[in-house]
XYZ file of N, CA and C in Angstrom:
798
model
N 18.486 22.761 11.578
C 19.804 22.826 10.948
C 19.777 22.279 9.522
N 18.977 21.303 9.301
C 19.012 20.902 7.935
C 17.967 21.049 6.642
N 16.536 21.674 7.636
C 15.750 22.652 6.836
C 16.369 23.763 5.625
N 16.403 23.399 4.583
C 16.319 24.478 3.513
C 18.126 24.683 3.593
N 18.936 23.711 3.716
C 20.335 23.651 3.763
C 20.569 23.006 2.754
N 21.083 24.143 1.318
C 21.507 23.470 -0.087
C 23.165 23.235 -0.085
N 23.764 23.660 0.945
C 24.833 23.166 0.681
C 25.086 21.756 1.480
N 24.320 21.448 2.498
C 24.301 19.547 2.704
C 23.549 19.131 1.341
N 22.336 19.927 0.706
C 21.782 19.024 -0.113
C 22.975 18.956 -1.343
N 23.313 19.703 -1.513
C 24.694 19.093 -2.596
C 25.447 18.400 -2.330
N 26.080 18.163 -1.121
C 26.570 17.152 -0.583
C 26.225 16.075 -0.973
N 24.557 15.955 -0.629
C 23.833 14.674 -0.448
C 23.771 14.427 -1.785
N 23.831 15.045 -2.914
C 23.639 14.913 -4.242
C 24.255 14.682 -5.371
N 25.411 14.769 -4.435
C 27.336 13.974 -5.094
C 26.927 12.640 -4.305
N 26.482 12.529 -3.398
C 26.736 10.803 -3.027
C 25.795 10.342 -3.944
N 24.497 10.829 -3.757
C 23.295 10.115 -4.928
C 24.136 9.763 -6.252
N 24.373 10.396 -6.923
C 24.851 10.536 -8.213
C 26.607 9.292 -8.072
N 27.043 9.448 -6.675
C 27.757 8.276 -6.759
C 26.767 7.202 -6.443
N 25.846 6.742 -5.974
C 25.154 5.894 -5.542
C 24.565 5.155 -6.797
N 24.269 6.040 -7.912
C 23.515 5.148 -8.683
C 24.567 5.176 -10.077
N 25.925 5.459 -9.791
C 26.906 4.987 -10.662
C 27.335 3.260 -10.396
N 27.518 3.602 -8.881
C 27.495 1.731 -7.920
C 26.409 1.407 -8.359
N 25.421 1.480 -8.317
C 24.277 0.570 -8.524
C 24.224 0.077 -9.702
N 24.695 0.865 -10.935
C 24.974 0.509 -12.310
C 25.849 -0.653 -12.523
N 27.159 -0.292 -12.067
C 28.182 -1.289 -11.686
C 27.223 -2.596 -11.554
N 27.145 -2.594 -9.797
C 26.756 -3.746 -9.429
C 25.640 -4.520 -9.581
N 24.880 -4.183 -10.573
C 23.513 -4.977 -11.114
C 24.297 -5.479 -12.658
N 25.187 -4.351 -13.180
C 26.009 -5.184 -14.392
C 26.659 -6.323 -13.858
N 27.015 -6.409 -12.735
C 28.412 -7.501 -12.569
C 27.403 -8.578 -11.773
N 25.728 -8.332 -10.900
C 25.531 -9.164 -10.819
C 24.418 -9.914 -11.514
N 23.750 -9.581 -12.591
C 23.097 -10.077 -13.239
C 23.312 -11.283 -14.085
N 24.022 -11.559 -14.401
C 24.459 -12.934 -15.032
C 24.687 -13.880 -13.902
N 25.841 -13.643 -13.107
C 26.079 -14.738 -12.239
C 24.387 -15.208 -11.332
N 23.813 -14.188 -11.418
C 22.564 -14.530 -10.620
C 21.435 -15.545 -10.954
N 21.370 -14.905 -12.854
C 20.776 -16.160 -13.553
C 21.381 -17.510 -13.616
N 22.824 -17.630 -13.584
C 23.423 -19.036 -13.668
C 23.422 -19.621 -12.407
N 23.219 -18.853 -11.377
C 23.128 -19.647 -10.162
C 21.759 -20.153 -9.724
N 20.939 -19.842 -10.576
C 19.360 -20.265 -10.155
C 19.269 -21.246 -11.276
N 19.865 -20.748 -12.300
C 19.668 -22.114 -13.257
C 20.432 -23.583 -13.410
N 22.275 -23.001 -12.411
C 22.387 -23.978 -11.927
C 21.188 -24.974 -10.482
N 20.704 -24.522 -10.152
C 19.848 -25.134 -8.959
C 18.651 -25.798 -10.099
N 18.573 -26.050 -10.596
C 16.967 -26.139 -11.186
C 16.188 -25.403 -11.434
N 16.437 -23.963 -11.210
C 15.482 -23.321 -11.085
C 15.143 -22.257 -11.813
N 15.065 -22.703 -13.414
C 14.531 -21.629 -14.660
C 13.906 -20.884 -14.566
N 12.594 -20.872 -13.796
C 11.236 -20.203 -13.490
C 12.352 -18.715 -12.981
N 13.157 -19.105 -12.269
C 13.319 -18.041 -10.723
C 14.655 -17.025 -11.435
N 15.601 -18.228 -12.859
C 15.990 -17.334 -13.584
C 15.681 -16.468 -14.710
N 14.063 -16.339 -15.024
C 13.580 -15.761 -16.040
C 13.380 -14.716 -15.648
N 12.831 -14.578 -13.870
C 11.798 -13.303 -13.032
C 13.449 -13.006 -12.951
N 14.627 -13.046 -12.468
C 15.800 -12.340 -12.533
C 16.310 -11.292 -13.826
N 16.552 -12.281 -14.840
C 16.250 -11.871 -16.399
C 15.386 -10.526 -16.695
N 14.082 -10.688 -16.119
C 13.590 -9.346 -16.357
C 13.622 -8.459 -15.193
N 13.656 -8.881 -13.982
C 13.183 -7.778 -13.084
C 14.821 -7.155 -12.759
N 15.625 -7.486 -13.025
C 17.196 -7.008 -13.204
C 17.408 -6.208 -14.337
N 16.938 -6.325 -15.181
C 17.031 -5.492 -16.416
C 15.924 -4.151 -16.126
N 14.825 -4.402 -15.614
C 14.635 -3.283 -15.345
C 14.414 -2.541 -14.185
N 14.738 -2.639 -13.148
C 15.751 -1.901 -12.253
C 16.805 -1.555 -12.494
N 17.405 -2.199 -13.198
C 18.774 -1.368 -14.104
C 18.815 -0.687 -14.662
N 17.418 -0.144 -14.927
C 17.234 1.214 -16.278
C 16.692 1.940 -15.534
N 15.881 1.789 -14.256
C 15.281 2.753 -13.947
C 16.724 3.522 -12.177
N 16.956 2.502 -11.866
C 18.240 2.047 -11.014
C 19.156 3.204 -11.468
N 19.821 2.971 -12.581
C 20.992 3.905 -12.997
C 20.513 4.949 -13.873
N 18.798 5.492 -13.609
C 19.003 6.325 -14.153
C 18.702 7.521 -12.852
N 18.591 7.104 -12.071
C 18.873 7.974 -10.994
C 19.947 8.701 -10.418
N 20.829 8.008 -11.008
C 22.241 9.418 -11.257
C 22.245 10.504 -12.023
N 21.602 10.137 -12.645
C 20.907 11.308 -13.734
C 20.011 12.763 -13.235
N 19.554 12.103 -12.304
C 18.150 12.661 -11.502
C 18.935 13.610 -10.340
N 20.053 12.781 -9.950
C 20.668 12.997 -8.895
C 21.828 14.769 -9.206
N 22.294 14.247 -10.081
C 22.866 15.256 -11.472
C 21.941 16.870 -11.426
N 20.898 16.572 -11.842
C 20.010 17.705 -11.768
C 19.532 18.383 -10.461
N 19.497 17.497 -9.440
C 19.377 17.943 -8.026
C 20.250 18.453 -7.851
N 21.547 18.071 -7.839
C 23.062 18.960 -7.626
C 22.544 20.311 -8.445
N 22.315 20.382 -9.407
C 22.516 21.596 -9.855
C 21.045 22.796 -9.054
N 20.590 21.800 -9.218
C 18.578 22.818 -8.135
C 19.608 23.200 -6.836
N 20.370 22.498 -5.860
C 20.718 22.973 -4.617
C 22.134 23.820 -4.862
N 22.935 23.525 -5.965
C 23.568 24.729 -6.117
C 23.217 25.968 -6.259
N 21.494 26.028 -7.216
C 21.317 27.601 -7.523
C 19.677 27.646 -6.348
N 20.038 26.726 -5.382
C 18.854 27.180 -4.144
C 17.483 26.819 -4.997
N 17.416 26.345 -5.676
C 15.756 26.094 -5.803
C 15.162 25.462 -5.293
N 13.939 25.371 -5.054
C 12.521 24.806 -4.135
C 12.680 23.568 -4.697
N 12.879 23.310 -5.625
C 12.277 21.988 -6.029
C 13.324 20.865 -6.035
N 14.358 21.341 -5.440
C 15.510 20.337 -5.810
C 15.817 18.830 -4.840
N 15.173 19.466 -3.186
C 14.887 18.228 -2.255
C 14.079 17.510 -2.887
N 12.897 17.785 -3.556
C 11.798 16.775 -4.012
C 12.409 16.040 -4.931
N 12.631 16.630 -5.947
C 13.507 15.330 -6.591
C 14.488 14.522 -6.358
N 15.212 15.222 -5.182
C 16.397 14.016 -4.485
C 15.492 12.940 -3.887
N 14.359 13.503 -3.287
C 13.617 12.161 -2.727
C 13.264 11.268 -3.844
N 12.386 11.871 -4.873
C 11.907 11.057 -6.196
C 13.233 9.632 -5.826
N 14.011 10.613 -6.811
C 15.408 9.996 -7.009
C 16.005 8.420 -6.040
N 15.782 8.853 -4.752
C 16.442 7.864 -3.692
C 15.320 7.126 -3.587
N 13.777 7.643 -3.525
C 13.104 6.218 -3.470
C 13.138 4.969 -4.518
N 13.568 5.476 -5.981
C 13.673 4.697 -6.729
C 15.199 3.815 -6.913
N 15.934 4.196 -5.691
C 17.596 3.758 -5.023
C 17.118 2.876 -4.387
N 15.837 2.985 -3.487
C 15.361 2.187 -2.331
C 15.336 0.692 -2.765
N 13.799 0.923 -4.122
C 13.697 -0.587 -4.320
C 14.839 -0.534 -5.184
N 15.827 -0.277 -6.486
C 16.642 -0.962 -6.600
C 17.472 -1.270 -6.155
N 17.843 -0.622 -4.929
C 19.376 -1.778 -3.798
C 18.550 -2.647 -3.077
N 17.136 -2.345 -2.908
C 16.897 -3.724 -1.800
C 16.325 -5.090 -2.520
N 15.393 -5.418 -3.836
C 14.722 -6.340 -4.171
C 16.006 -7.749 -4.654
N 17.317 -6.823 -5.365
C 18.609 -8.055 -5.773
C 19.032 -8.540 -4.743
N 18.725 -8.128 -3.800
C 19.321 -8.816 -2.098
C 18.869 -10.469 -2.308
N 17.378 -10.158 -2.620
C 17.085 -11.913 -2.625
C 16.925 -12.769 -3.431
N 17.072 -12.408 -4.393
C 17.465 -13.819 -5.654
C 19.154 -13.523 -5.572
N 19.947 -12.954 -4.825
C 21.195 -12.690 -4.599
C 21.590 -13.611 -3.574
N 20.832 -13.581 -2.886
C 20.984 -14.615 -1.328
C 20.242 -15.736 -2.091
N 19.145 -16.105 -2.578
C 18.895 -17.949 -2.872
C 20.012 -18.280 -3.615
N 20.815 -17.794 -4.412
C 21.563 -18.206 -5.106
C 22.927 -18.165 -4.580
N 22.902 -17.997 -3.178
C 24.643 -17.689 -2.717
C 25.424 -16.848 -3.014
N 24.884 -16.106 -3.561
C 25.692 -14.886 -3.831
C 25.836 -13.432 -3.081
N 26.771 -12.358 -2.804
C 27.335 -11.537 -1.790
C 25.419 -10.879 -2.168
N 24.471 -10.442 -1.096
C 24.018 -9.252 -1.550
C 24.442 -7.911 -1.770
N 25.721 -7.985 -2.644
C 25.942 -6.697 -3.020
C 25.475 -5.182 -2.947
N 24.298 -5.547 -3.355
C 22.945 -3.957 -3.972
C 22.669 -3.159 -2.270
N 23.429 -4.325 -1.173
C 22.729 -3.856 -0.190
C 23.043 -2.145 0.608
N 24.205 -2.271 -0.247
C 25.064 -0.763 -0.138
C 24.260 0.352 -0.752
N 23.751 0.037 -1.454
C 22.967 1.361 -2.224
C 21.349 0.969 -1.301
N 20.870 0.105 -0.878
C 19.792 0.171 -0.443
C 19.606 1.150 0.994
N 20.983 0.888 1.273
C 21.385 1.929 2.739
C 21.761 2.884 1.878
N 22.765 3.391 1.542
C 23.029 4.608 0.753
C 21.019 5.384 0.687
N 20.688 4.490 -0.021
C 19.384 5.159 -0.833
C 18.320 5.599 0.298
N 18.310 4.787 1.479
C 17.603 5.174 3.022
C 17.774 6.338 3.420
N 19.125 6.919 3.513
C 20.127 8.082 3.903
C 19.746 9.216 3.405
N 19.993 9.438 2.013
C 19.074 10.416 1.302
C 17.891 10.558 1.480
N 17.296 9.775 1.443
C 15.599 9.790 1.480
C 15.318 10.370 2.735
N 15.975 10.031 3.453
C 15.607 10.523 5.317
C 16.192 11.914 4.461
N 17.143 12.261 4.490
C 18.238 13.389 4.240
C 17.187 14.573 3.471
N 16.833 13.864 2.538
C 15.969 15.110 1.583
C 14.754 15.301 1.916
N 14.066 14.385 3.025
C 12.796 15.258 3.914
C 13.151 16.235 4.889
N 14.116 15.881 5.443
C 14.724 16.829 6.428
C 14.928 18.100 5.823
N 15.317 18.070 4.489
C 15.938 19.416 3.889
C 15.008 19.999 3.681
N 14.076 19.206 3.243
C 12.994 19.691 2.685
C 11.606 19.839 3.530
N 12.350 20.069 5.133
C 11.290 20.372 6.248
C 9.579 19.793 6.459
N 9.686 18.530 5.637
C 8.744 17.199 5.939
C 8.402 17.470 7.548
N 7.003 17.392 7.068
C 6.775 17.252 9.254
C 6.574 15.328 9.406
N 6.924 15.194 10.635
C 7.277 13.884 11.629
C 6.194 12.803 11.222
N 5.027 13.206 11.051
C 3.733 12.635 11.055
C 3.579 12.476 9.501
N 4.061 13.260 8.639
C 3.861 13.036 6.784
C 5.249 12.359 6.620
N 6.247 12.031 7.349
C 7.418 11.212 6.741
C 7.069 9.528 7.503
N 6.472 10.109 8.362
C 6.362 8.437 9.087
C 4.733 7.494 7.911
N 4.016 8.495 7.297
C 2.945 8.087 6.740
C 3.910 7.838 4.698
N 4.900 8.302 4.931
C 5.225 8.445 3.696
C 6.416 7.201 3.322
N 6.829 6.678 5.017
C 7.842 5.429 4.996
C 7.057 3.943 5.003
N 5.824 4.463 5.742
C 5.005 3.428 5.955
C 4.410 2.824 3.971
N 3.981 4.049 3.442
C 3.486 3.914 2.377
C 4.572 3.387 1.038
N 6.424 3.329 1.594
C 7.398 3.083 0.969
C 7.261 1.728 0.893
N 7.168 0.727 2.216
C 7.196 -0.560 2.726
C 6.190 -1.317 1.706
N 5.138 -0.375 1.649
C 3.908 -1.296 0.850
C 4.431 -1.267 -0.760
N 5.307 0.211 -1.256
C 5.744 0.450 -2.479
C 6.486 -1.323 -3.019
N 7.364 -1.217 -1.649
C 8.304 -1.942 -1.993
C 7.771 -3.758 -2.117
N 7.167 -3.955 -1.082
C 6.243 -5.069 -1.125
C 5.738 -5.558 -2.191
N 4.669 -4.518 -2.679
C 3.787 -4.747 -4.125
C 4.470 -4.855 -4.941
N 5.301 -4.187 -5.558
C 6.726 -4.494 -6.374
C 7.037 -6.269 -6.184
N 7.209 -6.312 -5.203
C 8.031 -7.996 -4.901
C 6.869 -8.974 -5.518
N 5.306 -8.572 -4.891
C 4.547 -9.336 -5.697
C 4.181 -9.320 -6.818
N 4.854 -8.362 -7.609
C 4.920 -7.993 -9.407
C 5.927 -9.288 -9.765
N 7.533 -9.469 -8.915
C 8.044 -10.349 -9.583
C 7.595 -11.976 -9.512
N 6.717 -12.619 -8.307
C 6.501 -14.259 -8.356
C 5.791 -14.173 -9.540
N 5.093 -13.435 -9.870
C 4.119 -14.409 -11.226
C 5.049 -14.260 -12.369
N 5.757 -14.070 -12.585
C 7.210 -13.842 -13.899
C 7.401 -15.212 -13.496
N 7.893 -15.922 -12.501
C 8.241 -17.467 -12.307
C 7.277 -18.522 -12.451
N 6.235 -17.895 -11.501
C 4.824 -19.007 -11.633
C 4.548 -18.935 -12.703
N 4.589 -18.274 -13.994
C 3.587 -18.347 -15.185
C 4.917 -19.418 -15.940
N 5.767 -19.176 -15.763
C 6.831 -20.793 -16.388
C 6.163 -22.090 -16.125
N 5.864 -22.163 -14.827
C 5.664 -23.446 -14.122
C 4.171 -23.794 -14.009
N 3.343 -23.091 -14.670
C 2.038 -23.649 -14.375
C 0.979 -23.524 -15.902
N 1.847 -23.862 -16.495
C 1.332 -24.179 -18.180
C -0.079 -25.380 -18.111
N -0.037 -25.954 -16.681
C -0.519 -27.090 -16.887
C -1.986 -26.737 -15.807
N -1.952 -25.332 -15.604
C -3.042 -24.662 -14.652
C -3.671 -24.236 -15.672
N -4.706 -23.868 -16.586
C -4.874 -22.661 -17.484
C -5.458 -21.411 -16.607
N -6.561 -21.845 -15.459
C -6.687 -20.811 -14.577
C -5.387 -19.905 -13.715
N -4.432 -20.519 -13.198
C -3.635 -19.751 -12.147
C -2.888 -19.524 -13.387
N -2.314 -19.984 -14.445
C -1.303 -19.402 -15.511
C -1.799 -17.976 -16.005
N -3.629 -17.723 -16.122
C -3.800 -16.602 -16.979
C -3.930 -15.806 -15.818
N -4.011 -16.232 -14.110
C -3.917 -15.334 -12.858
C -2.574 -14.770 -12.772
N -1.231 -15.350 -12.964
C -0.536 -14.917 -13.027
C -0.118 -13.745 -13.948
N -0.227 -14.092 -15.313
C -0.358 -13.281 -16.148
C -0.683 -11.643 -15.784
N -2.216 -11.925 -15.766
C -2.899 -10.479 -14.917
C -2.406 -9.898 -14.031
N -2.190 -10.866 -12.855
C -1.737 -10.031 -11.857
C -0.340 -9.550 -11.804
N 0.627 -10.176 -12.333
C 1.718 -9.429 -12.405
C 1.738 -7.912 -12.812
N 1.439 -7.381 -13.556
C 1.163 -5.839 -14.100
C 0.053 -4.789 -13.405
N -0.949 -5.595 -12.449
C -1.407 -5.030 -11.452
C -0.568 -4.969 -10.608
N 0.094 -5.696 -9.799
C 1.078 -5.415 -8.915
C 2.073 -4.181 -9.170
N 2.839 -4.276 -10.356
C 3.407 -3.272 -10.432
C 3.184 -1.992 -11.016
N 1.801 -2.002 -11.177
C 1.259 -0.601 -11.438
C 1.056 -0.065 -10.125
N 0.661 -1.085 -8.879
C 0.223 -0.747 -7.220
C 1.810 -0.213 -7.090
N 2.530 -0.810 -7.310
C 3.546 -0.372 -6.422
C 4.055 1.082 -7.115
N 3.881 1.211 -8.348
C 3.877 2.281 -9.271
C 2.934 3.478 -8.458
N 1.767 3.573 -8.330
C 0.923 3.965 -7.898
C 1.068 4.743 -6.373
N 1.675 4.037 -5.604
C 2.012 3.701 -4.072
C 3.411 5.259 -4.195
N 4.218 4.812 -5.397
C 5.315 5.516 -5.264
C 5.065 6.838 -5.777
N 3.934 7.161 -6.628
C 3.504 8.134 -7.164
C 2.295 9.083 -5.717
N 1.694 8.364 -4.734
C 1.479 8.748 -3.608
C 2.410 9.585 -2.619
N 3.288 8.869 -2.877
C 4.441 9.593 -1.695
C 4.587 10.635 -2.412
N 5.347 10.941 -3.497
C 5.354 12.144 -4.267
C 4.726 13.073 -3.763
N 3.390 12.815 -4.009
C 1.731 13.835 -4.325
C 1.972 14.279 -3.037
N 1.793 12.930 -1.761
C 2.235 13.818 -0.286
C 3.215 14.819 0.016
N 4.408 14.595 -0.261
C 5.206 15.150 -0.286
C 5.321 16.691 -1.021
N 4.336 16.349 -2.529
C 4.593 17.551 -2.881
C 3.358 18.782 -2.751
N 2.487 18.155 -1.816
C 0.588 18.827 -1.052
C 0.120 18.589 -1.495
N -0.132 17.859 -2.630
C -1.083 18.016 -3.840
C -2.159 17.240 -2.765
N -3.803 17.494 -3.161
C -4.787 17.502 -2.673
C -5.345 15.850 -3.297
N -4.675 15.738 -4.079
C -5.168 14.394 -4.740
C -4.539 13.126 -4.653
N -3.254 13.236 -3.166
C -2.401 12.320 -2.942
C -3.341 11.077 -2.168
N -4.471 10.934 -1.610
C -4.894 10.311 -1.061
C -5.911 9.217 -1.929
N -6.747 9.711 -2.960
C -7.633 9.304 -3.782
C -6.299 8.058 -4.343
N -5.191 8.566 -4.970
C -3.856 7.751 -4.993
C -3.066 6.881 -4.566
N -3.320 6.567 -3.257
C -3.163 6.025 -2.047
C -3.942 5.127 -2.186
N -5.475 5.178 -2.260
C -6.248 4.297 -2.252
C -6.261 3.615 -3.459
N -5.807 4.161 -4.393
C -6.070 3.460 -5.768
C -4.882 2.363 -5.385
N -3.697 2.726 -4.822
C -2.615 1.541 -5.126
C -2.839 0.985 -4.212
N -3.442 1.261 -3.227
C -3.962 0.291 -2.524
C -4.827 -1.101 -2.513
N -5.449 -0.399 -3.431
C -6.431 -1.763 -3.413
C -5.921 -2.511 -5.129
N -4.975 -1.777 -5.752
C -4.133 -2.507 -6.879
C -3.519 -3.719 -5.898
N -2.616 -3.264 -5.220
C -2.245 -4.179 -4.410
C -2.621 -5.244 -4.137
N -4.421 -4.880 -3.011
C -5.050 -5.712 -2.704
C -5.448 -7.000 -4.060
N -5.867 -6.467 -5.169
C -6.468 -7.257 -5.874
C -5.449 -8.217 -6.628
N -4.414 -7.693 -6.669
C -3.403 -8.963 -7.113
C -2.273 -9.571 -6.168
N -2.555 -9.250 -4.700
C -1.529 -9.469 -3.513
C -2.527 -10.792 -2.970
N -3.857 -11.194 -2.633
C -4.346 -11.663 -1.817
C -4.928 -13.052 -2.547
N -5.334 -12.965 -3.680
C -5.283 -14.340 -4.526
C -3.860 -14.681 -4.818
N -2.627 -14.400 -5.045
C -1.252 -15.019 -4.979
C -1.289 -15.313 -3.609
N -0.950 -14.558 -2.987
C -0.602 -15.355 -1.375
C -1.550 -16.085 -0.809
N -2.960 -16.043 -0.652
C -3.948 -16.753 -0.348
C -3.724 -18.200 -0.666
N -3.673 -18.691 -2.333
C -3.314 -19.436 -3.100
C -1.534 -19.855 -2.641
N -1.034 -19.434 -2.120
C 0.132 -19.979 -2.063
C 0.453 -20.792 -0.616
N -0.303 -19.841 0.336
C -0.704 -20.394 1.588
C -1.220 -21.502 1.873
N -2.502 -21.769 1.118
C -3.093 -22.761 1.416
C -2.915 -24.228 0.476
N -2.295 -23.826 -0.844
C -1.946 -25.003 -1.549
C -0.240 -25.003 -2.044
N 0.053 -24.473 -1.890
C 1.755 -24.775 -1.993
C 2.834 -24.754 -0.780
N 2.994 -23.363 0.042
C 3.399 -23.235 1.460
C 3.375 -24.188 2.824
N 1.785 -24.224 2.332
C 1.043 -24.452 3.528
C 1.513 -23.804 5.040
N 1.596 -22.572 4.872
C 1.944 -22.048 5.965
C 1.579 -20.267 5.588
N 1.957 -19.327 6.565
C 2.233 -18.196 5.945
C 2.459 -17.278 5.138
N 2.098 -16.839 3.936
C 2.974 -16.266 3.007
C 3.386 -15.168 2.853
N 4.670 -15.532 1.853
C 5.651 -14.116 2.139
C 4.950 -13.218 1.229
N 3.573 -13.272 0.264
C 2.840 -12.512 -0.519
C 2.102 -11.529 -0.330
N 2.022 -12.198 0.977
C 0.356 -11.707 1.575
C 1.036 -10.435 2.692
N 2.079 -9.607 3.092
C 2.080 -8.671 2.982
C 1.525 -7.121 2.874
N 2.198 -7.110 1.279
C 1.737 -6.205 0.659
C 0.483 -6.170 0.491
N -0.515 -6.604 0.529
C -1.847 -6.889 0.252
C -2.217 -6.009 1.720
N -2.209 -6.770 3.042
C -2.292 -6.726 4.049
C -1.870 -5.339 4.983
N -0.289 -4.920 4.718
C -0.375 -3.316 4.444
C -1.193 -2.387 3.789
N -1.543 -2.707 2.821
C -1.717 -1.804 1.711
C -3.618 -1.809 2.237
N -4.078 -3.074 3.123
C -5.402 -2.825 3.571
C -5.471 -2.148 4.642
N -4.576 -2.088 5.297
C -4.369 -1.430 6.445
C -4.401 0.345 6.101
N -3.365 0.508 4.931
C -3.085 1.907 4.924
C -4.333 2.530 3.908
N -4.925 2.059 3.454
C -6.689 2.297 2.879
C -7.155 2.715 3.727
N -7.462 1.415 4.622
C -8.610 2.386 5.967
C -7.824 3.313 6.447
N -6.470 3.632 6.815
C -6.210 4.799 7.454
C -6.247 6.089 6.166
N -6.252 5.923 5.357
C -6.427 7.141 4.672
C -7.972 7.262 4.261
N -8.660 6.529 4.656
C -10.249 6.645 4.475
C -10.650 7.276 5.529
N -9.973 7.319 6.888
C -10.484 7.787 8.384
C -10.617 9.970 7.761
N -11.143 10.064 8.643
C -11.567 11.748 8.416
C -9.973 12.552 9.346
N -9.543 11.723 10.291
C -8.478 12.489 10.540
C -7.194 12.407 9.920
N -7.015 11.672 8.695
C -5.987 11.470 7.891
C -6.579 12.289 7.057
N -7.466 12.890 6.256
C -7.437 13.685 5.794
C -7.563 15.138 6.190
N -7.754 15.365 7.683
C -7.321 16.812 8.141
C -5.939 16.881 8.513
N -5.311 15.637 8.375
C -3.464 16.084 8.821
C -3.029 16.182 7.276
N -4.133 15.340 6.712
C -3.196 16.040 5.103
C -3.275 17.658 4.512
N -4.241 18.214 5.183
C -5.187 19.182 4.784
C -4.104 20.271 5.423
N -4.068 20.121 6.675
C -3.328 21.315 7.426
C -1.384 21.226 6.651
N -1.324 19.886 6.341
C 0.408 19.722 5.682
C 0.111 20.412 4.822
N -0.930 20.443 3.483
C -1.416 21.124 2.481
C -1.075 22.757 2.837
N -1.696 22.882 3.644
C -1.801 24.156 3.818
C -0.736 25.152 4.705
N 0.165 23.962 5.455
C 1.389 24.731 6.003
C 2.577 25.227 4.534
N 3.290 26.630 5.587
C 3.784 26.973 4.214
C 5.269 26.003 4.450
């Protein structure tokens, strides 16, 4: 029923396009109060990584109404390509309604963004369906979202740690580095789903690359945070930990014959 159905996908493509008008809104209205509430606490480091990682989810955030805009018009005149970009579109809804949830919550404040993070779920399910995704490439393509979203999160601690550890010169210039590896992995990760999504033969080589981006700046932060700051678990180590997981499964020979036959279904 919802295979190759452009008049739900227009549907779905007036809410997008409302979705990332709200999201505009509500990253304007909560970005300030968010920095003053961490900087009321003491906590400069945690309002600097707000400072930037709010500003840009906000550009990339609201420009997905934009995206959303042009999909309306692909499922008005039936084109092929117009589910794919609603997905583009909503995964980049995903991480910006879900990452303000939590410097939103340390600071007491409503998680607002959390409306568009559901909103942005909805579509995303919505525009594989339309776009007749088989069961086995959407479950490999949500799995590979989780790690998107993860690696991302470990892009923002070193924005805080590099405030607070002037007095490390080693972990200050680790931070440094690894921040921009991280979010090239998660960059990388999101540019995977795409490639799956759109057959390309080279979605996997991609996969592995953000994978082990991941790995290399996910497992010295959390490692390091585990054993000398935490002392317990860390919430770092994750993305690292997915992202090793979903390597070896795209290294196995039968992940690349289910990609092969998706490739090749019409």
């Amino acid at each position: 029923m919802m295979k190759n159905n452009a008049k739900l996908g227009a549907v779905f493509s007036v809410l997008g396009i409302l979705t990332g008008l709200l999201f505009f809104y509500l990253i304007v209205v909560l970005y300030n109060p968010s920095i003053d509430a961490h900087m009321a606490i003491g906590r400069a480091d945690e309002a600097t990584s707000v400072r930037i990682t709010f500003a840009v989810l906000g550009w990339i955030g609201t420009a997905t109404g934009a995206i959303w805009a042009v999909v309306f018009y692909g499922f008005l005149h039936k084109e092929k390509w117009a589910w794919f970009w609603g997905a583009v579109a909503a995964t980049i809804q995903l991480l910006a309604g879900f990452f303000p949830m939590i410097p939103a919550m340390d600071g007491n404040l409503p998680p607002s963004t959390m409306v568009v993070f559901i909103l942005g779920a909805i579509l995303w399910f919505g525009m594989l369906f339309i776009g007749g995704v088989k069961k086995n490439i959407i479950i490999l393509a949500f799995v590979a979202g989780l790690a998107y979203v993860l690696t991302f999160i470990d892009g923002v601690a070193p924005i805080s740690k590099y405030t607070t550890s002037h007095n490390n010169p080693f972990w200050n210039g680790m931070y440094v580095m690894s921040q921009q590896v991280s979010w090239w992995g998660a960059a990388a990760w999101a540019i995977f789903i795409f490639a799956l999504l759109k057959k390309k033969s080279w979605a996997i080589p991609v996969g592995i690359f953000a994978g082990v981006m991941s790995m290399i700046a996910g497992y010295p932060l959390g490692i390091n945070n585990a054993l000398y700051e935490v002392h317990r678990f860390s919430m770092f180590l994750p993305a690292p930990l997915l992202s090793t997981g979903l390597v070896i499964y795209l290294l196995l020979p039968g992940t690349r014959k289910m990609t092969e036959r998706w490739i090749a279904a019409d």
